[in-house]
Each structure stands twice: as C-alpha cells, then as structure tokens.
Amino acid sequence: MSAPARRTYVVTGAGSGIGAAVADRLHARGDALVLVVRDDQRAVDLQDAYAGSTALVADLADPEALEQALASGLPTSVDGVVHAAGVVDLAPIGDIDLASWQQTLAVNVTAPMLLTRALLPALRAARGTAVMVNSSAGRRAHPDWASYAASKFALRALADALRAEEGGRGVRVSTVYPGRTATPMQALVHAQEGKEYDPDDWVSAATVADSVVHCLDLPAGATVPELVVQPAPR
Ligand SMILES: NC(=O)c1ccc[n+]([C@@H]2O[C@H](COP(=O)([O-])OP(=O)(O)OC[C@H]3O[C@@H](n4cnc5c(N)ncnc54)[C@H](OP(=O)(O)O)[C@@H]3O)[C@@H](O)[C@H]2O)c1
C-alpha cells in the first residue's frame, strides 16, 4: 500500500492552546505546515517546535499589514486552513474600550476573512477545507461577552457564506464551536471573571483539536458543516 500523500495546512494561532494542539497533530503525522505568526520571534519559536514548517509573519490585529503580507508567497495548493487564533476581552457594553473592540473584531473575524480570501485559489486547487474555530459565544451572547460574541457571530456568517459560495468548487467549510477549553485564553477569562481556574474543569485543547482534524480528514464527498464540543456535565 502506498503512503498517504503529504498534505499542506495553513494554521493560525499555532503558538498556544487549540491551534498548538492542531499543529501538534498535523506535524506528528508528517503534514506540511504554514504557520501564520504575529512576529519574527514567534516565527523562530514555531519553526523550532515544528521542524520543516514555514512561517508567514503578520499581526492579525492589523488588517492592512495582514493584507500586504498575504499579497505574495502563499502556497498554490492548500488542503486546509485552520483559523484558530483569537482574542477575548470581557467588559459590559458600557465599559467597552474602542481599541479592544476593534482588536477583537480584527483578529477574530477580519483576519479569517482576509486569509481565506487570499487562500481561495489554493483551496480550490486542492478541494481543501476551511475550519473556523468559533465558540459557544458564537451561538449565544452573554453579559460582558458582547465584543467576543459579536466577532464569533460574524465568524459564523463568514463560514456560512463561504460554504454556500464555494461548495460547488469543492471547498468544504466547517465551524467548530468549542465550549470552555483549558488553554491560556481560558485562564485569562477566569482572571477577568475573578474566578479560580482549574484546567481539569474544562475540555482539553487536544480534544478540540481532534474535532478540527476530524473535519479536515473527512473523505471526499462528506462534510461536517458545524460541530459543537462542550464540557460534559459532572
Ligand atoms: N479557550 C477557550 O475556552 C475557547 C473556547 C471557545 C473558543 N475558543 C477559540 O479557540 C481559538 C483558540 O483559542 P485558545 O483558547 O487556544 O487561545 P490562546 O491559547 O490564547 O491562543 C490564541 C492564539 O492566537 C494567537 N493570536 C492572538 N492574537 C494574535 C495576533 N494579533 N496576531 C497573530 N496571532 C495572534 C496567539 O498568538 P501568540 O501565540 O503569538 O500569542 C495564540 O497562538 C480562538 O479562536 C478562541 O476564540 C477558545
């Protein structure tokens, strides 16, 4: 039996949490990784961690710089893109800081739009899969979560429109909605909520990564448009 073809995946947020767990999985089985990283130091860190990977340096909070960075040097064929980078900053609407709101929207939805747009020819060429790491906050907005939830509702809209536009060209689009997941972001959320953080209370990043990789690995002819992963009741 011949070895499966080496596939190429573009991953954001591979330096931490869910994105790192996805990159671990894909790298361990020999897939080629193109990692979108915020700066040169992060590029060095991640190229050390994932031998043979390529880094594309772009601050996802800066849409103009990202658009410029994506203007050249992208692969011509991509089997999948995983949009895992994200930020959160809790505040009631009365206290939302404009710069924080703009950063949340830029990283969580504008960057996935720009990156997906730039990768479309490569995704079409490979009949590839886009996976958006959304959130339970992308289905329901709770108090203090307006900016994050707005970004994730918008990310859902991006995914739904993309699926409808590109399905006929063979591009699959999956949205994964994790509940609270044990990552540095969740530790930060607990700090902002003034709560004690115990990672064992939440879904592991590896479990969410399994769901993401499941979407990437589906055989041609099948797709999972949406997948909800939540902590089990205890
Ligand atoms: N943790 C949860 O409970 C949870 C639940 C539902 C959904 N999610 C979603 O899951 C995804 C991953 O979250 P996580 O929990 O794994 O978070 P995390 O551990 O904080 O990791 C976030 C990643 O995003 C990257 N990133 C943030 N801002 C960036 C920027 N301006 N430019 C480039 N990269 C940037 C970070 O880069 P650096 O490594 O350089 O810092 C990091 O690698 C996010 O979309 C999040 O909204 C998380």
XYZ file of C-alpha atoms and ligand atoms in Angstrom, residues 12-20 36-39 42 46 58-62 83-88 103 107-108 133-137 148 152 155 176-187 189 202 205 208, ligand 1:
101
model
C -3.214 30.477 12.727
C -2.734 30.572 16.486
C -0.325 27.625 16.439
C 1.706 29.131 19.287
C -0.805 28.318 22.012
C -3.857 26.347 23.099
C -6.127 24.830 20.455
C -4.020 25.979 17.478
C -0.905 24.418 19.028
C 0.745 32.455 10.449
C 2.570 34.130 13.354
C 2.495 37.601 14.855
C 6.215 38.453 14.698
C 7.260 33.758 17.167
C 7.446 27.824 15.995
C 1.634 39.003 10.151
C -0.052 40.651 13.113
C -3.661 39.530 12.749
C -4.783 42.638 14.650
C -3.523 44.843 11.776
C -8.411 29.642 11.806
C -7.537 29.111 15.469
C -6.074 32.480 16.501
C -8.349 34.523 18.704
C -8.544 37.066 21.495
C -11.066 37.883 24.214
C -8.726 44.366 18.038
C -8.226 39.134 14.994
C -11.384 37.026 15.316
C -12.640 27.736 15.399
C -15.702 29.551 16.706
C -17.087 29.343 20.273
C -20.276 28.718 22.198
C -20.261 32.543 22.338
C -16.151 38.493 21.594
C -17.831 34.990 16.671
C -17.240 34.449 12.003
C -16.226 24.070 15.305
C -17.873 25.553 18.401
C -15.832 24.656 21.486
C -17.190 25.313 24.939
C -14.730 26.398 27.607
C -11.387 24.792 26.816
C -8.315 24.550 29.037
C -5.898 26.989 27.382
C -4.153 30.251 28.329
C -7.203 32.097 26.927
C -9.472 30.320 29.422
C -7.086 31.148 32.277
C -11.137 34.626 31.048
C -12.752 22.138 31.022
C -7.222 21.594 23.726
C -10.954 20.217 20.379
N -10.138 28.529 25.364
C -11.462 28.518 25.276
O -12.192 28.309 26.273
C -12.129 28.699 23.940
C -13.488 28.347 23.844
C -14.134 28.517 22.628
C -13.440 29.003 21.546
N -12.138 29.328 21.655
C -11.464 29.844 20.459
O -10.439 28.950 20.126
C -9.403 29.648 19.440
C -8.076 29.344 20.125
O -8.165 29.850 21.454
P -7.188 29.344 22.611
O -8.036 29.124 23.785
O -6.310 28.253 22.091
O -6.374 30.708 22.861
P -4.865 31.005 23.227
O -4.256 29.874 23.948
O -4.899 32.343 23.879
O -4.171 31.130 21.792
C -4.540 32.159 20.923
C -3.599 32.166 19.731
O -3.992 33.271 18.897
C -2.821 33.958 18.529
N -3.054 35.387 18.317
C -3.774 36.224 19.116
N -3.672 37.481 18.641
C -2.881 37.435 17.543
C -2.402 38.410 16.643
N -2.710 39.704 16.779
N -1.621 38.015 15.610
C -1.292 36.717 15.473
N -1.703 35.738 16.303
C -2.496 36.095 17.326
C -1.878 33.804 19.702
O -0.567 34.071 19.256
P 0.714 34.032 20.231
O 0.988 32.567 20.386
O 1.760 34.755 19.479
O 0.269 34.698 21.495
C -2.138 32.365 20.110
O -1.315 31.490 19.382
C -9.780 31.133 19.490
O -10.376 31.495 18.271
C -10.800 31.194 20.607
O -11.714 32.256 20.424
C -11.445 29.183 22.822
